[in-house]
Short mmCIF file of C-alpha atoms in Angstrom, two decimals:
data_model
loop_
_atom_site.label_atom_id
_atom_site.label_comp_id
_atom_site.label_asym_id
_atom_site.label_seq_id
_atom_site.Cartn_x
_atom_site.Cartn_y
_atom_site.Cartn_z
CA MET E 18 79.83 102.45 206.63
CA ALA E 19 79.44 104.29 209.91
CA ASP E 20 76.59 103.34 212.21
CA TRP E 21 75.38 106.97 212.35
CA ASP E 22 75.03 107.42 208.57
CA TYR E 23 71.27 107.34 207.97
CA ARG E 24 71.30 108.29 204.31
CA PRO E 25 69.68 105.90 201.88
CA GLU E 26 71.90 102.99 200.99
CA GLU E 27 71.92 103.98 197.28
CA GLU E 28 73.37 107.40 198.10
CA GLN E 29 76.02 105.88 200.26
CA LYS E 30 77.13 103.54 197.46
CA GLU E 31 77.39 106.38 194.90
CA GLU E 32 79.66 108.52 197.08
CA LYS E 33 83.30 108.52 195.92
CA PRO E 34 86.30 109.05 198.16
CA LYS E 35 87.80 112.57 198.07
CA LYS E 36 91.26 113.12 196.49
CA TYR E 37 93.92 115.18 198.18
CA VAL E 38 97.08 116.74 196.63
CA SER E 39 100.16 115.05 197.89
CA ARG E 40 103.04 117.01 199.33
CA LYS E 41 105.25 116.01 196.39
CA GLU E 42 102.70 117.26 193.87
CA PHE E 43 102.34 120.49 195.83
CA TYR E 44 106.11 121.09 195.73
CA ILE E 45 106.23 120.40 191.99
CA CYS E 46 103.45 122.90 191.30
CA PHE E 47 105.10 125.41 193.59
CA VAL E 48 108.45 125.07 191.80
CA ILE E 49 106.76 125.45 188.38
CA LEU E 50 104.96 128.55 189.61
CA LEU E 51 108.21 130.03 190.95
CA GLY E 52 109.92 129.29 187.63
CA ALA E 53 107.14 130.98 185.71
CA LEU E 54 107.32 134.00 187.98
CA ALA E 55 111.10 134.16 187.65
CA PHE E 56 110.92 133.92 183.85
CA ALA E 57 108.27 136.63 183.75
CA THR E 58 110.40 138.80 186.05
CA PHE E 59 113.52 138.35 183.90
CA ALA E 60 111.54 139.05 180.72
CA MET E 61 110.09 142.17 182.28
CA GLU E 62 113.53 143.34 183.43
CA ASP E 63 114.98 142.70 179.96
CA ARG E 64 112.13 144.63 178.36
CA MET E 65 112.56 147.47 180.84
CA GLU E 66 116.30 147.55 180.05
CA GLN E 67 115.55 147.73 176.33
CA VAL E 68 113.09 150.57 176.90
CA GLN E 69 115.59 152.35 179.13
CA ASN E 70 118.36 151.99 176.52
CA TYR E 71 116.02 153.24 173.78
CA VAL E 72 114.99 156.25 175.82
CA SER E 73 118.61 156.99 176.76
CA ASN E 74 119.64 156.75 173.11
CA GLN E 75 116.84 159.10 172.04
CA VAL E 76 117.78 161.56 174.77
CA TYR E 77 121.46 161.38 173.72
CA GLN E 78 120.61 161.99 170.07
CA MET E 79 118.37 164.90 171.01
CA GLU E 80 121.14 166.40 173.16
CA GLU E 81 123.59 166.00 170.27
CA ARG E 82 121.21 167.73 167.86
CA VAL E 83 120.59 170.54 170.32
CA ASN E 84 124.32 170.98 171.01
CA SER E 85 125.10 170.88 167.29
CA THR E 86 122.45 173.52 166.64
CA ILE E 87 123.72 175.70 169.47
CA ASN E 88 127.35 175.34 168.36
CA SER E 89 126.48 176.14 164.75
CA ILE E 90 124.67 179.36 165.66
CA PRO E 91 127.87 181.44 166.02
CA ARG E 92 129.29 179.97 162.80
CA ASN E 93 126.04 180.60 160.95
CA ILE E 94 125.89 184.14 162.28
CA GLU E 95 129.54 184.71 161.39
CA GLN E 96 129.03 183.24 157.92
CA GLY E 97 125.87 185.28 157.48
CA ILE E 98 127.68 188.49 158.44
CA GLU E 99 130.58 187.58 156.14
CA ASP E 100 128.22 186.86 153.24
CA ALA E 101 126.32 190.07 153.90
CA ASN E 102 129.53 192.09 153.92
CA ASN E 103 130.99 190.35 150.86
CA PRO E 104 129.95 192.18 147.71
CA ILE E 105 130.59 189.07 145.54
CA ARG E 106 127.25 187.39 144.90
CA GLU E 107 128.42 184.14 143.30
CA SER E 108 131.38 182.52 141.57
CA ASN E 109 131.94 179.43 139.46
CA MET E 110 134.54 177.36 137.59
CA GLU E 111 133.96 174.99 134.64
CA ILE E 112 135.86 173.15 131.92
CA VAL E 113 135.15 174.50 128.44
CA ASP E 114 137.71 172.62 126.33
CA VAL E 115 140.37 169.92 126.56
CA ASP E 116 143.53 169.31 124.54
CA ALA E 117 144.07 165.62 125.19
CA LYS E 118 147.36 165.44 123.29
CA ALA E 119 148.83 168.38 125.22
CA ARG E 120 147.08 167.10 128.37
CA THR E 121 145.69 170.51 129.23
CA ALA E 122 142.20 171.73 130.06
CA ARG E 123 140.79 175.20 129.47
CA ILE E 124 138.76 176.43 132.42
CA ARG E 125 136.38 179.36 132.59
CA MET E 126 135.83 181.24 135.84
CA THR E 127 133.01 183.67 136.52
CA ALA E 128 132.13 185.96 139.39
CA ALA E 129 129.21 188.35 139.77
CA PRO E 130 129.16 191.32 142.18
CA LYS E 131 126.07 192.09 144.18
CA GLU E 132 126.29 195.67 142.92
CA TYR E 133 128.36 196.86 140.01
CA VAL E 134 130.13 200.21 140.26
CA ASP E 135 132.44 201.87 137.81
CA GLY E 136 136.09 201.27 138.49
CA MET E 137 135.77 197.91 140.24
CA THR E 138 138.19 195.18 139.11
CA MET E 139 138.41 191.43 139.48
CA LYS E 140 141.10 188.79 139.08
CA PHE E 141 141.43 185.07 139.82
CA LEU E 142 144.34 183.28 141.46
CA VAL E 143 144.38 179.71 140.13
CA THR E 144 146.37 176.78 141.51
CA CYS E 145 146.73 173.21 140.24
CA ASP E 146 147.54 170.80 143.06
CA ASP E 147 150.61 172.29 144.78
CA ALA E 148 151.85 174.37 141.84
CA GLU E 149 152.43 178.11 142.10
CA ALA E 150 149.28 180.21 141.74
CA MET E 151 148.56 181.85 138.38
CA GLU E 152 147.03 185.32 138.25
CA VAL E 153 144.28 185.64 135.63
CA PRO E 154 142.63 189.06 135.06
CA ALA E 155 138.85 189.07 134.56
CA LYS E 156 136.71 191.29 132.36
CA ALA E 157 133.13 192.39 132.93
CA GLY E 158 130.51 191.52 130.33
CA SER E 159 127.30 193.29 129.41
CA ASP E 160 125.56 191.51 132.28
CA ARG E 161 128.17 192.88 134.74
CA THR E 162 129.52 189.36 135.33
CA PHE E 163 133.31 189.07 135.32
CA THR E 164 134.82 186.24 133.26
CA ALA E 165 138.32 184.83 132.84
CA GLU E 166 139.78 181.79 131.08
CA THR E 167 143.09 179.98 131.37
CA GLU E 168 144.66 176.61 130.62
CA VAL E 169 145.72 174.21 133.34
CA PRO E 170 147.47 170.84 133.07
CA PHE E 171 145.68 167.61 133.86
CA CYS E 172 145.93 167.66 137.64
CA GLY E 173 144.18 166.39 140.70
CA VAL E 174 142.44 169.56 141.88
CA ALA E 175 142.27 172.98 140.26
CA SER E 176 141.18 175.63 142.76
CA ALA E 177 140.84 179.39 142.64
CA THR E 178 140.05 182.49 144.62
CA VAL E 179 138.39 185.58 143.17
CA HIS E 180 139.77 188.95 144.25
CA MET E 181 137.53 191.95 143.75
CA ARG E 182 138.71 195.49 144.40
CA LYS E 183 136.06 198.08 145.08
CA GLY E 184 136.60 201.57 146.40
CA GLY E 185 140.12 200.81 147.59
CA THR E 186 139.05 197.64 149.45
CA GLU E 187 139.82 194.09 148.28
CA TYR E 188 137.31 191.31 148.83
CA ILE E 189 138.23 187.63 148.44
CA GLN E 190 136.01 184.61 147.89
CA SER E 191 136.92 180.96 147.25
CA VAL E 192 135.72 179.31 144.06
CA THR E 193 134.57 175.70 144.11
CA GLY E 194 137.44 173.62 142.69
CA LEU E 195 137.44 170.91 140.04
CA ASN E 196 139.14 167.51 139.95
CA ILE E 197 140.42 167.88 136.41
CA GLU E 198 141.66 164.32 135.87
CA ASN E 199 138.43 162.76 137.11
CA ILE E 200 136.42 164.93 134.73
CA VAL E 201 138.49 164.77 131.54
CA LEU E 202 139.85 161.20 131.66
CA PRO E 203 137.97 157.91 131.25
CA TYR E 204 137.50 155.77 134.35
CA PHE E 205 139.00 152.25 134.37
CA ASN E 206 138.16 149.33 136.60
CA GLY E 207 139.03 145.67 136.13
CA ASN E 208 139.95 142.38 137.73
CA TRP E 209 141.00 138.82 137.09
CA GLY E 210 138.70 136.06 138.27
CA GLY E 211 139.71 132.43 138.08
CA SER E 212 141.89 129.78 139.65
CA VAL E 213 145.58 129.07 140.17
CA SER E 214 146.29 125.34 140.02
CA TRP E 215 149.46 123.51 140.99
CA GLN E 216 150.57 119.91 141.26
CA ALA E 217 153.34 118.62 143.50
CA SER E 218 155.30 117.32 140.53
CA GLN E 219 155.27 120.74 138.82
CA ASP E 220 157.52 123.75 139.34
CA PHE E 221 154.86 126.11 137.96
CA VAL E 222 151.23 127.17 138.51
CA THR E 223 148.58 127.56 135.81
CA PHE E 224 146.27 130.58 135.57
CA ASP E 225 142.78 129.81 134.31
CA GLY E 226 139.80 132.21 134.22
CA ASP E 227 138.58 135.53 132.84
CA ILE E 228 139.85 139.10 132.82
CA THR E 229 137.19 141.84 132.76
CA VAL E 230 137.83 145.56 132.28
CA ASP E 231 135.28 148.40 132.39
CA VAL E 232 135.92 151.80 130.79
CA SER E 233 133.57 154.76 131.33
CA THR E 234 133.33 157.76 129.01
CA PRO E 235 134.91 160.97 130.41
CA GLU E 236 132.43 163.18 132.23
CA TRP E 237 133.25 166.34 130.27
CA LEU E 238 132.55 164.57 126.95
CA MET E 239 129.24 163.33 128.32
CA ASN E 240 128.33 166.96 128.97
CA LYS E 241 129.76 168.17 125.65
CA ASP E 242 128.40 165.68 123.10
CA LYS E 243 126.99 162.78 125.14
CA GLY E 244 130.25 160.90 124.68
CA ALA E 245 130.00 160.62 120.90
CA SER E 246 133.57 161.87 120.38
CA PHE E 247 135.17 159.25 122.66
CA GLN E 248 136.46 156.12 120.90
CA LEU E 249 138.95 153.38 121.79
CA LYS E 250 140.96 151.13 119.49
CA ASP E 251 143.55 148.36 119.68
CA GLU E 252 142.15 147.10 122.98
CA LYS E 253 144.18 144.18 124.33
CA ILE E 254 145.59 142.39 127.37
CA GLU E 255 149.34 142.03 127.69
CA VAL E 256 150.87 139.46 130.02
CA TYR E 257 154.24 140.26 131.60
CA ILE E 258 156.50 137.84 133.50
CA ASP E 259 159.14 139.59 135.59
CA GLY E 260 158.53 142.75 133.55
CA LYS E 261 158.96 141.09 130.15
CA LEU E 262 156.10 140.80 127.64
CA LYS E 263 155.18 137.13 127.19
CA LYS E 264 151.73 137.11 125.61
CA THR E 265 149.23 139.47 123.95
CA MET E 266 145.50 138.72 123.66
CA PRO E 267 142.76 140.88 122.05
CA ALA E 268 140.19 142.31 124.44
CA ILE E 269 136.65 141.60 123.24
CA ARG E 270 133.99 144.23 123.92
CA VAL E 271 130.92 142.51 125.36
CA SER E 272 128.66 145.50 126.14
CA ASN E 273 126.55 147.52 123.69
CA ASP E 274 126.26 150.60 125.89
CA LYS E 275 127.71 153.62 124.04
CA TYR E 276 128.92 155.27 127.28
CA PHE E 277 130.13 152.20 129.16
CA ARG E 278 132.58 149.72 127.65
CA GLU E 279 133.04 146.26 129.12
CA TYR E 280 135.82 144.02 127.82
CA LEU E 281 136.44 140.32 128.36
CA VAL E 282 139.54 138.18 127.84
CA SER E 283 139.36 134.46 128.57
CA ILE E 284 142.59 132.86 129.70
CA THR E 285 141.28 129.34 129.31
CA GLY E 286 142.35 126.50 127.04
CA GLU E 287 145.27 127.54 124.87
CA ASN E 288 145.34 130.97 126.52
CA ARG E 289 146.15 129.59 129.97
CA ILE E 290 149.25 131.15 131.52
CA GLN E 291 151.98 129.24 133.35
CA LEU E 292 154.06 130.92 136.04
CA LYS E 293 157.17 129.38 137.57
CA GLY E 294 158.03 129.71 141.22
CA GLY E 295 159.56 132.99 142.36
CA ARG E 296 158.30 134.85 139.28
CA GLU E 297 156.00 137.88 139.11
CA ILE E 298 153.06 138.12 136.72
CA GLU E 299 151.14 141.20 135.48
CA PHE E 300 147.99 141.45 133.35
CA VAL E 301 147.80 144.90 131.69
CA PHE E 302 144.88 146.27 129.67
CA LYS E 303 145.98 148.63 126.91
CA ALA E 304 144.05 150.83 124.49
CA GLU E 305 144.41 154.03 122.45
CA ASP E 306 141.71 156.69 122.15
CA ASN E 307 140.88 158.80 119.09
CA ASN E 308 143.02 161.68 120.45
CA GLY E 309 146.17 159.57 120.47
CA LEU E 310 146.31 158.99 124.24
CA ASN E 311 147.56 155.54 125.22
CA TYR E 312 146.11 153.97 128.37
CA SER E 313 147.69 151.17 130.39
CA TYR E 314 145.63 149.77 133.25
CA LEU E 315 147.12 147.19 135.61
CA VAL E 316 144.44 144.53 136.09
CA GLU E 317 146.34 141.94 138.13
CA LYS E 318 149.76 141.64 139.73
CA GLY E 319 151.13 138.84 141.88
CA ASN E 320 153.84 136.25 142.43
CA TRP E 321 154.00 132.56 143.24
CA HIS E 322 156.38 130.68 145.51
CA GLN E 323 156.27 126.92 145.75
CA GLY E 324 155.07 125.97 149.19
CA GLU E 325 153.71 129.44 149.93
CA GLY E 326 151.10 129.84 147.19
CA TYR E 327 150.03 132.77 145.03
CA GLU E 328 150.13 136.24 146.61
CA ASN E 329 148.59 139.39 145.08
CA ASP E 330 148.15 141.73 148.05
CA ALA E 331 149.98 144.53 146.19
CA ILE E 332 147.21 144.95 143.62
CA TRP E 333 144.53 145.20 146.33
CA ASN E 334 146.44 147.99 148.05
CA MET E 335 146.47 150.13 144.89
CA THR E 336 143.75 152.58 143.87
CA ASP E 337 142.34 152.61 140.34
CA GLU E 338 144.17 155.89 139.72
CA GLU E 339 147.50 154.32 140.77
CA ARG E 340 146.91 151.39 138.42
CA LEU E 341 146.38 153.68 135.39
CA THR E 342 149.21 155.08 133.23
CA ILE E 343 148.61 157.55 130.37
CA GLU E 344 151.09 158.37 127.63
#
């Protein structure tokens, strides 16, 4: 105690020595503070970059919409002028009947003029895929709508143009086409799901699993009678090895939906299929409808080579239409 400290002795005893921050502690706090500032700076920069990217994206999309609108103005004006100058108000094409055995569809085409005048005539030029166009004359009904009907074969796309002659001038308008096959034929889809097992001592693999096939009612029959007139019989799966029939199994319908048929064939137990090396296997679903059309749908196709395994890339590269054959 210093000689000049005249405070009471009790106060002097209660006084505690002051604590000072060491240089090491100061540096540690300083580094932590710098780290926090750096982290906050990086977070702020990242957030600013996100905001900038968002704004840039919004500006880009707005520019695209504006440019699209500006570019479409001449087309819209041109289309508007063309529509205004075209005296054909509307046109249409529809399927009215199908001869499944002959594989033809009867289509009806209609076109209505904006203003009917005596002496005007109409005709339709109809094409099926790349076939030569057929000329079909149209007649006006009591409602001044021109109608024509013709038969076309089952084809990919049936398209038409309506030609109206009025006062010595011919006006032409395209008619919305129809994909005949997609409308009049049932849709098939199927696959094989299971395993291919092989042992080193064997020169063959064993197929084990299930085959499922879905068949949808044709669209035109859904519109005609809600699909009541579409029936299938003799549904089965045929197994071919190198193109030769080796096994036939009945396909069991497992769905109760009247418009959607789901079939199941289990190739388990005694139905398991063995395939020797270098051979090709095909699972084909077959059925006949009530019109006498026979459908063959390729469900699975592949081959096995010892040491290389089972390969079925070919089936995955085929569309459902390519896998379907109709006779």
